[in-house]
Amino acid sequence: MAAATAMAMAMLAALAILVLLPSARGLDRAEFPPGFLFGVATSAYQVEGAYLEDGKGLSNWDFFTHTNSRGIDDGRNGDVADDHYHRYMEDLEIIHSLGVNSYRFSISWARILPRGRLGGVNSAGIDFYDRLIAAVVQKGIEPFVTLHHFDLPHEMETRYGGWLGAGIREEFDYYADVCFKAFGDRVKFWATFNEPNLFTRLAYVLGKYPPARCSAPFGTCDSGNSHREPYVAAHNMLLSHAAAVHNYKKNYQATQGGSIGIVIAMKWYEPLTNTTEDILAARRALSFEVDWFLEPIFFGDYPREMHELLASNLPKFTSEEKSLLQKNKADFIGVNHYTTIYVKDCISSPCDLNTYEAYEGNALVLATGERDGVAIGKPTAFDGYYVVPEGMEQIVKYVNQRYTNTPVYVTENGYSQYSNNTMDELMNDGERVNYLQGYLTFLSSAIRKGANVRGYFVWSIIDNFEWTFGFTVRFGLYHVDYETQKRTPKMSAKWYRDFLMGSRPTDQVQTLRADS
Ligand code: BGC
């Protein structure tokens, strides 16, 4: 009798461990809610190539890479990239073979409107995305489409000073309208902007992305004002977002039945020490990164911390703009999450903001990957990105709690390798498998605890043009040989496929070698 009770207790305990610890039983797709989107992601400039082909206009990235090759680590550009423009059918085969039910990609604004609103619509550009979307849908895959993933017609820069000029808002609204009209019968997920927070920082604080504007101490550019311009650009992006959402909700949503949101780059921040100053600094870093965009969209104004520190450098919303923003909240929040870093307060004791880690400098915090010489997680090939899977659960919970439980899609998560690794290292990417498995485990834990998460996308399906890193790092589940454009599945592609197809891959990393 006693033995039977002990056995029953032991079984109950084992069951409790299995319920509480996803890692104890292996990751299982069935743990995710019904209808959960599992996908892969790309963006137009990073994969398409087909520079100026079929009537495409010059984009800001075309101009930047052609005139400033020193700004790209290997001096290269996206003229050809993965040649996805011509090989999209092959890429869709690959995507389909993984068993995903969604594909996230972006539209090149300059392919649709080569010179913006005044130049007219390029019908060949519409045709390309029409064919792409039709093929995606035909495979039973849900298209998840971003309108602005860092690229825009170069003419916007010359005519309006890019995102610094209020005139660009009408241009974006017009571009979004063309896309809703042309593709909205089949596209049910629209993201207005990809990472406007990261984009404005890199373009207008650090001057590393076009139009490469900045000022001391953040960088040395020909012109710019790192304390003010990022906030002006963001302001115009927020109002462009609101205008496009307003149009979609008023004129398309009822008939097309889709949803519209925005994608924000979100690190998780841990205080460097447990002092109140550093705890507040971690909170402030989140405000300057995440709430900068989401508070205006959900509550009509910028976070209090930003008003306090930025004073007159932070633009003001009129009362009509506030109500336009609030009336048109996002239907979902896209979370691009890769890493967690420590932050240290720079108000109580000044920091040297003259370093890359001063990325969050306007928030008067210093970001650093190390505490007492120990890294927060394993470093990756991407400067400042460490493997910290727990951060996934934290960031998703933060966003849900703060933004009224609005549905979250993890629109990007992925792991980078150096391109100059050996072929064997590139293909047998066990570290990427561990990364994805770890982050998904903490995502599933967040969901089990009640987080409202509806989808997850790996960045990226194929190696591609990694902005200022050029082709020196690789994020793909598939290796791309840029000489031949041959795509080859890495171990991680097989792992993702096995996970999605339902065979428990966690126990099988050894059998997944890319050459097996
Ligand atoms: C961007 C992608 C980029 C990825 C890896 C995100 O910031 O949306 O375009 O390739 O991170 O750096």
Coordinates of C-alpha atoms and ligand atoms in Angstrom, one line a residue:
M1 CA 0.0 0.0 0.0
A2 CA 2.8 2.4 1.1
A3 CA 4.7 1.4 -2.0
A4 CA 1.7 2.1 -4.2
T5 CA 1.3 5.6 -2.6
A6 CA 4.9 6.4 -3.0
M7 CA 4.8 5.3 -6.6
A8 CA 1.7 7.5 -7.2
M9 CA 3.4 10.4 -5.5
A10 CA 6.5 10.0 -7.7
M11 CA 4.3 9.9 -10.8
L12 CA 2.5 13.0 -9.8
A13 CA 5.8 14.8 -9.1
A14 CA 7.1 13.7 -12.5
L15 CA 3.9 15.0 -14.1
A16 CA 4.2 18.3 -12.3
I17 CA 7.8 18.7 -13.6
L18 CA 6.6 17.9 -17.1
V19 CA 3.8 20.5 -16.9
L20 CA 6.0 23.2 -15.4
L21 CA 9.2 22.7 -17.3
P22 CA 8.8 22.6 -21.1
S23 CA 12.5 21.9 -21.4
A24 CA 12.1 18.8 -19.4
R25 CA 9.8 17.2 -22.0
G26 CA 11.2 18.8 -25.2
L27 CA 9.6 21.5 -27.2
D28 CA 6.4 20.6 -28.9
R29 CA 4.4 22.6 -31.5
A30 CA 1.2 21.3 -29.9
E31 CA 1.9 23.4 -26.8
F32 CA 1.3 26.5 -28.8
P33 CA -2.3 27.8 -29.1
P34 CA -4.5 26.7 -32.1
G35 CA -4.1 29.0 -35.1
F36 CA -0.6 30.1 -33.8
L37 CA 1.5 31.4 -36.7
F38 CA 4.8 29.8 -37.2
G39 CA 6.9 31.3 -39.9
V40 CA 10.1 32.7 -41.3
A41 CA 10.9 36.3 -42.2
T42 CA 12.8 38.4 -44.8
S43 CA 12.8 42.0 -46.0
A44 CA 12.8 43.4 -49.5
Y45 CA 16.2 45.1 -49.7
Q46 CA 17.9 42.3 -47.9
V47 CA 16.8 39.5 -50.3
E48 CA 15.3 40.8 -53.6
G49 CA 18.2 42.2 -55.6
A50 CA 16.8 43.2 -59.0
Y51 CA 18.2 46.7 -58.5
L52 CA 16.3 49.2 -60.7
E53 CA 14.8 46.3 -62.6
D54 CA 11.3 46.5 -64.2
G55 CA 10.9 50.2 -63.4
K56 CA 11.9 50.1 -59.7
G57 CA 13.1 53.5 -58.4
L58 CA 16.4 54.2 -56.6
S59 CA 15.9 53.5 -52.9
N60 CA 17.7 55.2 -49.9
W61 CA 19.7 52.0 -49.5
D62 CA 20.7 51.8 -53.2
F63 CA 21.9 55.4 -52.9
F64 CA 23.7 54.9 -49.6
T65 CA 25.5 51.7 -50.5
H66 CA 26.5 53.1 -53.9
T67 CA 27.8 56.4 -52.6
N68 CA 29.2 55.3 -49.2
S69 CA 30.6 51.7 -49.5
R70 CA 32.8 52.5 -46.5
G71 CA 29.7 52.4 -44.4
I72 CA 29.2 48.7 -45.2
D73 CA 31.7 46.2 -43.6
D74 CA 32.5 44.4 -46.8
G75 CA 31.8 47.4 -49.1
R76 CA 29.0 45.5 -50.9
N77 CA 25.3 46.2 -51.5
G78 CA 21.9 44.7 -52.2
D79 CA 21.9 45.0 -56.0
V80 CA 21.7 41.2 -56.3
A81 CA 21.5 40.0 -52.7
D82 CA 19.7 36.6 -52.8
D83 CA 18.2 37.4 -56.2
H84 CA 14.9 36.5 -54.6
Y85 CA 13.1 38.7 -57.1
H86 CA 13.8 36.0 -59.7
R87 CA 14.0 33.0 -57.4
Y88 CA 11.0 33.6 -55.2
M89 CA 9.3 30.4 -56.4
E90 CA 12.3 28.3 -55.3
D91 CA 12.3 30.2 -52.0
L92 CA 8.6 29.6 -51.4
E93 CA 9.2 25.8 -52.1
I94 CA 11.9 25.9 -49.3
I95 CA 9.6 27.8 -47.0
H96 CA 6.7 25.5 -47.6
S97 CA 8.9 22.4 -47.1
L98 CA 9.6 23.5 -43.5
G99 CA 5.9 23.2 -42.6
V100 CA 5.4 26.9 -41.6
N101 CA 2.0 28.4 -41.9
S102 CA 3.1 32.0 -42.4
Y103 CA 5.7 34.0 -44.3
R104 CA 6.7 37.5 -43.2
F105 CA 8.2 39.7 -46.0
S106 CA 8.2 43.4 -46.9
I107 CA 7.3 45.4 -49.9
S108 CA 9.8 47.7 -51.6
W109 CA 8.2 51.1 -51.6
A110 CA 10.5 52.2 -54.5
R111 CA 9.3 49.2 -56.6
I112 CA 5.7 50.3 -56.2
L113 CA 6.1 54.0 -56.4
P114 CA 9.6 54.7 -57.9
R115 CA 9.4 58.4 -57.2
G116 CA 6.7 58.5 -54.6
R117 CA 3.1 59.7 -55.1
L118 CA 3.9 62.2 -57.9
G119 CA 5.7 59.7 -60.1
G120 CA 2.8 57.2 -60.4
V121 CA 2.4 53.5 -59.7
N122 CA 4.8 51.0 -61.3
S123 CA 2.6 48.3 -62.6
A124 CA 5.5 45.8 -62.9
G125 CA 6.1 46.3 -59.2
I126 CA 2.5 45.6 -58.4
D127 CA 2.7 42.5 -60.6
F128 CA 5.7 41.1 -58.8
Y129 CA 4.1 41.3 -55.3
D130 CA 0.8 40.0 -56.9
R131 CA 2.6 36.9 -58.1
L132 CA 4.5 36.5 -54.9
I133 CA 1.4 36.8 -52.7
A134 CA -0.7 34.5 -55.0
A135 CA 2.0 31.9 -54.7
V136 CA 2.3 32.2 -50.9
V137 CA -1.5 31.9 -50.5
Q138 CA -1.7 29.0 -53.0
K139 CA 0.7 27.1 -50.7
G140 CA -1.7 27.6 -47.8
I141 CA 0.7 30.0 -46.2
E142 CA -0.5 33.3 -44.6
P143 CA 1.3 36.4 -45.9
F144 CA 2.4 38.8 -43.1
V145 CA 3.4 42.0 -44.9
T146 CA 5.5 44.9 -43.7
L147 CA 5.2 48.2 -45.6
H148 CA 8.4 49.9 -44.5
H149 CA 11.4 47.7 -43.6
F150 CA 14.1 50.5 -43.6
D151 CA 13.8 51.2 -47.4
L152 CA 12.0 54.0 -49.1
P153 CA 12.3 55.8 -52.5
H154 CA 15.5 58.0 -52.5
E155 CA 13.3 60.8 -53.8
M156 CA 11.7 61.0 -50.4
E157 CA 15.1 62.0 -49.0
T158 CA 15.7 64.7 -51.6
R159 CA 12.1 66.0 -51.6
Y160 CA 11.3 66.0 -47.9
G161 CA 14.6 65.4 -46.1
G162 CA 13.3 61.8 -45.6
W163 CA 11.5 61.2 -42.3
L164 CA 12.5 64.7 -41.0
G165 CA 9.9 66.4 -43.2
A166 CA 6.2 66.3 -42.4
G167 CA 5.4 65.9 -46.1
I168 CA 6.4 62.3 -46.1
R169 CA 3.3 61.4 -44.0
E170 CA 1.0 61.9 -46.9
E171 CA 3.4 59.9 -49.1
F172 CA 3.4 57.0 -46.8
D173 CA -0.4 57.1 -46.4
Y174 CA -0.7 57.0 -50.2
Y175 CA 1.7 54.1 -50.6
A176 CA -0.1 52.1 -47.9
D177 CA -3.4 52.8 -49.6
V178 CA -2.0 51.5 -53.0
C179 CA -0.9 48.3 -51.2
F180 CA -4.2 47.8 -49.3
K181 CA -6.1 48.2 -52.5
A182 CA -3.9 45.9 -54.6
F183 CA -3.1 43.1 -52.1
G184 CA -5.5 43.5 -49.2
D185 CA -7.9 40.8 -50.5
R186 CA -5.3 38.3 -49.7
V187 CA -3.1 39.9 -47.1
K188 CA -4.6 39.7 -43.6
F189 CA -1.6 40.9 -41.6
W190 CA -0.2 44.3 -42.2
A191 CA 2.7 45.9 -40.3
T192 CA 3.2 49.6 -41.1
F193 CA 6.8 49.8 -39.9
N194 CA 9.6 47.5 -39.0
E195 CA 11.6 48.6 -36.0
P196 CA 11.1 52.4 -36.5
N197 CA 12.9 52.7 -33.1
L198 CA 16.1 51.0 -34.3
F199 CA 15.9 52.6 -37.7
T200 CA 15.7 56.2 -36.4
R201 CA 18.5 55.5 -34.0
L202 CA 20.8 54.1 -36.6
A203 CA 19.9 56.7 -39.2
Y204 CA 19.7 59.8 -37.0
V205 CA 21.6 59.2 -33.7
L206 CA 24.5 57.1 -34.9
G207 CA 24.5 58.0 -38.6
K208 CA 25.1 54.4 -39.7
Y209 CA 22.0 54.0 -41.9
P210 CA 20.8 56.3 -44.6
P211 CA 20.5 59.3 -44.6
A212 CA 23.6 59.0 -42.2
R213 CA 22.9 62.0 -40.0
C214 CA 24.4 62.5 -36.5
S215 CA 26.3 64.8 -34.2
A216 CA 28.8 64.5 -31.3
P217 CA 29.2 62.6 -29.1
F218 CA 27.3 59.8 -31.0
G219 CA 29.1 60.1 -34.3
T220 CA 30.8 62.2 -36.9
C221 CA 28.5 62.9 -39.8
D222 CA 28.4 65.8 -42.3
S223 CA 25.3 67.1 -40.7
G224 CA 22.5 66.1 -38.3
N225 CA 21.5 66.5 -34.6
S226 CA 21.6 63.2 -32.7
H227 CA 19.7 64.8 -29.8
R228 CA 16.7 66.1 -31.8
E229 CA 16.4 64.5 -35.3
P230 CA 15.6 60.9 -34.2
Y231 CA 12.6 62.2 -32.3
V232 CA 11.4 64.3 -35.2
A233 CA 11.7 61.3 -37.6
A234 CA 10.0 59.1 -35.1
H235 CA 7.2 61.6 -34.7
N236 CA 6.6 61.6 -38.5
M237 CA 6.7 57.8 -38.5
L238 CA 4.2 57.6 -35.7
L239 CA 1.8 60.0 -37.5
S240 CA 2.3 58.1 -40.8
H241 CA 1.4 54.9 -38.9
A242 CA -1.7 56.5 -37.5
A243 CA -2.8 57.8 -40.9
A244 CA -2.4 54.4 -42.6
V245 CA -4.1 52.6 -39.7
H246 CA -7.0 55.1 -39.8
N247 CA -7.4 54.5 -43.6
Y248 CA -7.2 50.8 -43.3
K249 CA -9.8 50.7 -40.5
K250 CA -12.1 53.1 -42.2
N251 CA -12.0 51.8 -45.8
Y252 CA -10.7 48.3 -45.9
Q253 CA -10.9 46.3 -42.6
A254 CA -14.6 45.5 -42.8
T255 CA -14.4 44.1 -46.3
Q256 CA -10.9 42.7 -46.2
G257 CA -11.1 41.3 -42.7
G258 CA -7.4 41.8 -41.8
S259 CA -5.5 43.3 -39.0
I260 CA -2.8 46.0 -38.8
G261 CA -0.1 46.7 -36.4
I262 CA 3.5 47.8 -36.0
V263 CA 6.8 45.9 -35.3
I264 CA 9.2 47.3 -32.7
A265 CA 12.8 46.2 -31.9
M266 CA 12.8 45.1 -28.3
K267 CA 15.8 44.1 -26.2
W268 CA 15.3 43.1 -22.6
Y269 CA 17.3 45.2 -20.2
E270 CA 18.7 43.9 -16.9
P271 CA 20.1 46.4 -14.3
L272 CA 23.9 46.1 -14.0
T273 CA 23.7 46.2 -10.2
N274 CA 20.7 46.0 -7.8
T275 CA 21.0 49.7 -6.9
T276 CA 17.8 51.7 -7.3
E277 CA 19.6 53.9 -9.9
D278 CA 20.4 50.9 -12.2
I279 CA 16.9 49.4 -11.7
L280 CA 15.4 52.8 -12.8
A281 CA 17.9 52.9 -15.7
A282 CA 16.7 49.5 -17.0
R283 CA 13.1 50.8 -16.8
R284 CA 14.2 54.0 -18.6
A285 CA 16.0 52.1 -21.3
L286 CA 12.7 50.2 -22.0
S287 CA 10.8 53.5 -22.2
F288 CA 13.2 54.9 -24.7
E289 CA 13.2 51.8 -26.8
V290 CA 9.7 50.3 -26.6
D291 CA 7.3 52.8 -25.0
W292 CA 8.7 55.6 -27.2
F293 CA 6.5 54.2 -30.0
L294 CA 3.9 52.2 -28.1
E295 CA 2.7 54.8 -25.6
P296 CA 1.8 57.3 -28.3
I297 CA 0.0 54.6 -30.2
F298 CA -1.9 53.2 -27.3
F299 CA -2.2 56.2 -24.9
G300 CA -1.7 59.2 -27.2
D301 CA 1.6 60.6 -25.9
Y302 CA 5.3 59.9 -25.3
P303 CA 6.4 58.3 -22.0
R304 CA 7.0 60.6 -19.0
E305 CA 10.7 59.8 -18.8
M306 CA 11.2 61.0 -22.4
H307 CA 9.4 64.3 -21.7
E308 CA 11.6 64.8 -18.6
L309 CA 14.9 64.1 -20.2
L310 CA 14.4 65.4 -23.7
A311 CA 12.4 68.5 -22.9
S312 CA 12.0 70.6 -26.1
N313 CA 13.9 68.1 -28.3
L314 CA 10.8 65.9 -28.1
P315 CA 8.1 67.0 -30.6
K316 CA 4.6 67.6 -29.3
F317 CA 1.3 66.0 -30.6
T318 CA -1.6 68.4 -31.1
S319 CA -4.9 67.3 -29.5
E320 CA -6.2 66.1 -32.9
E321 CA -3.1 64.0 -33.4
K322 CA -3.4 62.5 -30.0
S323 CA -7.0 61.4 -30.7
L324 CA -6.1 60.2 -34.2
L325 CA -3.4 58.0 -32.6
Q326 CA -5.6 56.7 -29.8
K327 CA -8.6 56.0 -32.1
N328 CA -6.4 53.9 -34.3
K329 CA -4.5 51.7 -31.9
A330 CA -2.6 48.8 -33.4
D331 CA -4.5 45.5 -33.6
F332 CA -1.3 43.7 -32.8
I333 CA 2.2 44.4 -31.6
G334 CA 5.1 42.8 -33.5
V335 CA 8.1 42.1 -31.2
N336 CA 11.5 41.6 -32.8
H337 CA 13.5 40.1 -30.0
Y338 CA 17.1 38.9 -30.2
T339 CA 19.0 39.7 -27.0
T340 CA 19.2 41.0 -23.4
I341 CA 21.8 43.5 -22.1
Y342 CA 22.8 45.1 -18.8
V343 CA 22.3 48.8 -18.3
K344 CA 23.9 51.2 -16.0
D345 CA 22.6 54.5 -14.8
C346 CA 24.4 57.6 -16.2
I347 CA 22.5 60.2 -14.2
S348 CA 23.9 59.6 -10.8
S349 CA 27.4 59.2 -12.1
P350 CA 28.2 60.3 -15.7
C351 CA 29.3 57.7 -18.2
D352 CA 31.5 57.9 -21.2
L353 CA 28.9 58.1 -23.9
N354 CA 31.5 58.1 -26.6
T355 CA 31.2 54.3 -27.3
Y356 CA 29.0 52.0 -29.3
E357 CA 27.4 50.9 -26.0
A358 CA 26.1 54.4 -25.7
Y359 CA 23.4 53.3 -28.1
E360 CA 20.8 54.2 -25.5
G361 CA 22.7 57.4 -24.7
N362 CA 19.8 59.9 -24.9
A363 CA 18.2 57.9 -22.1
L364 CA 21.3 58.5 -20.0
V365 CA 22.0 54.8 -19.6
L366 CA 25.0 52.8 -20.7
A367 CA 24.3 49.4 -22.2
T368 CA 26.9 46.8 -21.6
G369 CA 27.1 43.0 -22.3
E370 CA 29.3 42.3 -19.2
R371 CA 29.1 42.3 -15.5
D372 CA 32.4 42.0 -13.6
G373 CA 34.0 40.7 -16.8
V374 CA 31.4 38.0 -17.3
A375 CA 29.2 38.2 -20.4
I376 CA 25.4 38.1 -19.9
G377 CA 25.1 35.2 -22.3
K378 CA 27.2 33.6 -25.1
P379 CA 28.2 36.3 -27.6
T380 CA 27.0 35.9 -31.2
A381 CA 28.5 37.2 -34.5
F382 CA 26.4 40.3 -34.1
D383 CA 28.0 43.0 -32.0
G384 CA 26.2 43.5 -28.8
Y385 CA 23.9 40.5 -29.2
Y386 CA 24.1 37.7 -26.6
V387 CA 22.2 34.5 -26.1
V388 CA 19.8 35.0 -23.2
P389 CA 16.7 32.9 -23.8
E390 CA 15.0 34.1 -20.6
G391 CA 14.6 37.6 -22.0
M392 CA 12.0 36.3 -24.4
E393 CA 9.5 35.6 -21.6
Q394 CA 10.3 38.9 -19.9
I395 CA 9.7 41.1 -22.9
V396 CA 6.5 39.4 -24.0
K397 CA 5.1 39.8 -20.5
Y398 CA 6.1 43.4 -20.3
V399 CA 4.4 44.2 -23.6
N400 CA 1.2 42.4 -22.7
Q401 CA 0.9 43.9 -19.3
R402 CA 1.6 47.5 -20.4
Y403 CA -0.5 47.4 -23.6
T404 CA -3.8 46.0 -22.5
N405 CA -3.1 42.5 -23.5
T406 CA -3.0 43.4 -27.2
P407 CA -2.0 40.3 -29.2
V408 CA 1.7 39.9 -29.7
Y409 CA 3.5 38.3 -32.7
V410 CA 7.2 37.6 -32.3
T411 CA 8.0 38.9 -35.8
E412 CA 11.8 38.2 -35.6
N413 CA 14.1 36.0 -33.5
G414 CA 17.3 34.6 -34.9
Y415 CA 21.0 33.8 -34.5
S416 CA 24.0 35.1 -36.5
Q417 CA 27.2 33.3 -37.6
Y418 CA 30.3 34.9 -39.1
S419 CA 30.5 34.3 -42.8
N420 CA 34.1 33.4 -42.6
N421 CA 33.5 30.3 -40.4
T422 CA 34.3 27.0 -42.0
M423 CA 31.6 25.5 -44.2
D424 CA 31.2 22.7 -41.6
E425 CA 30.6 25.2 -38.9
L426 CA 28.1 27.2 -41.0
M427 CA 26.1 24.1 -42.0
N428 CA 26.2 22.3 -38.6
D429 CA 24.8 25.2 -36.7
G430 CA 24.0 23.5 -33.4
E431 CA 24.4 26.9 -31.7
R432 CA 21.5 28.3 -33.7
V433 CA 19.4 25.2 -32.9
N434 CA 20.1 25.8 -29.2
Y435 CA 19.3 29.5 -29.5
L436 CA 16.0 28.9 -31.2
Q437 CA 15.1 26.1 -28.9
G438 CA 15.9 28.1 -25.8
Y439 CA 14.0 31.2 -27.0
L440 CA 11.0 29.1 -28.0
T441 CA 11.0 27.3 -24.7
F442 CA 10.7 30.6 -22.8
L443 CA 8.1 31.8 -25.3
S444 CA 6.0 28.8 -24.6
S445 CA 6.5 29.3 -20.9
A446 CA 5.2 32.8 -21.2
I447 CA 2.1 31.6 -23.1
R448 CA 1.5 28.9 -20.5
K449 CA 1.4 31.7 -17.9
G450 CA -1.2 33.6 -19.9
A451 CA 0.7 35.8 -22.3
N452 CA -1.3 36.6 -25.4
V453 CA 1.1 35.6 -28.1
R454 CA -0.2 34.6 -31.5
G455 CA 2.9 33.9 -33.7
Y456 CA 6.6 33.4 -34.0
F457 CA 8.9 34.0 -37.0
V458 CA 12.5 33.0 -37.4
W459 CA 14.9 35.6 -38.9
S460 CA 15.7 34.5 -41.5
I461 CA 14.9 31.7 -44.0
I462 CA 18.0 32.4 -46.1
D463 CA 21.3 34.2 -45.4
N464 CA 21.0 37.7 -46.8
F465 CA 22.3 41.3 -46.9
E466 CA 22.7 42.3 -43.3
W467 CA 22.6 46.1 -43.7
T468 CA 25.9 47.7 -42.5
F469 CA 27.4 44.2 -41.9
G470 CA 27.0 43.5 -45.6
F471 CA 27.4 39.7 -46.2
T472 CA 29.8 39.2 -43.3
V473 CA 27.2 37.6 -41.0
R474 CA 24.6 35.0 -41.7
F475 CA 21.2 34.6 -40.1
G476 CA 19.7 32.0 -42.4
L477 CA 18.2 28.6 -41.8
Y478 CA 19.4 28.0 -45.3
H479 CA 23.0 28.7 -46.4
V480 CA 23.3 30.8 -49.6
D481 CA 26.3 30.6 -51.8
Y482 CA 26.4 34.1 -53.3
E483 CA 28.4 33.0 -56.3
T484 CA 25.9 30.4 -57.5
Q485 CA 22.8 31.5 -55.4
K486 CA 22.5 27.9 -54.3
R487 CA 20.4 27.5 -51.1
T488 CA 21.3 24.6 -48.8
P489 CA 19.5 23.7 -45.6
K490 CA 21.6 24.0 -42.4
M491 CA 21.1 21.8 -39.4
S492 CA 18.7 24.4 -38.0
A493 CA 16.4 24.2 -41.0
K494 CA 16.0 20.5 -40.4
W495 CA 15.5 21.2 -36.7
Y496 CA 12.8 23.8 -37.4
R497 CA 11.1 21.5 -39.9
D498 CA 11.1 18.6 -37.4
F499 CA 9.7 20.8 -34.7
L500 CA 7.0 22.1 -36.9
M501 CA 6.2 18.7 -38.3
G502 CA 5.8 17.4 -34.8
S503 CA 8.7 15.0 -34.3
R504 CA 10.4 15.9 -31.0
P505 CA 13.6 17.4 -32.3
T506 CA 15.1 18.4 -29.0
D507 CA 16.4 14.9 -28.4
Q508 CA 17.8 14.6 -31.9
V509 CA 20.4 17.4 -32.5
Q510 CA 23.0 14.7 -33.1
T511 CA 21.0 13.1 -36.0
L512 CA 20.4 16.5 -37.6
R513 CA 23.8 17.1 -39.1
A514 CA 23.4 19.1 -42.3
D515 CA 25.3 16.5 -44.3
S516 CA 23.3 13.5 -42.9
Ligands
BGC1 C1 15.9 43.7 -38.7 C2 16.4 42.8 -39.8 C3 17.8 42.4 -39.5 C4 17.8 41.6 -38.2 C5 19.2 41.1 -37.8 C6 16.4 43.3 -37.3 O1 16.9 44.5 -36.7 O2 14.5 43.9 -38.8 O3 16.3 43.5 -41.0 O4 18.4 41.7 -40.5 O5 17.4 42.4 -37.2 O6 20.0 42.1 -37.5

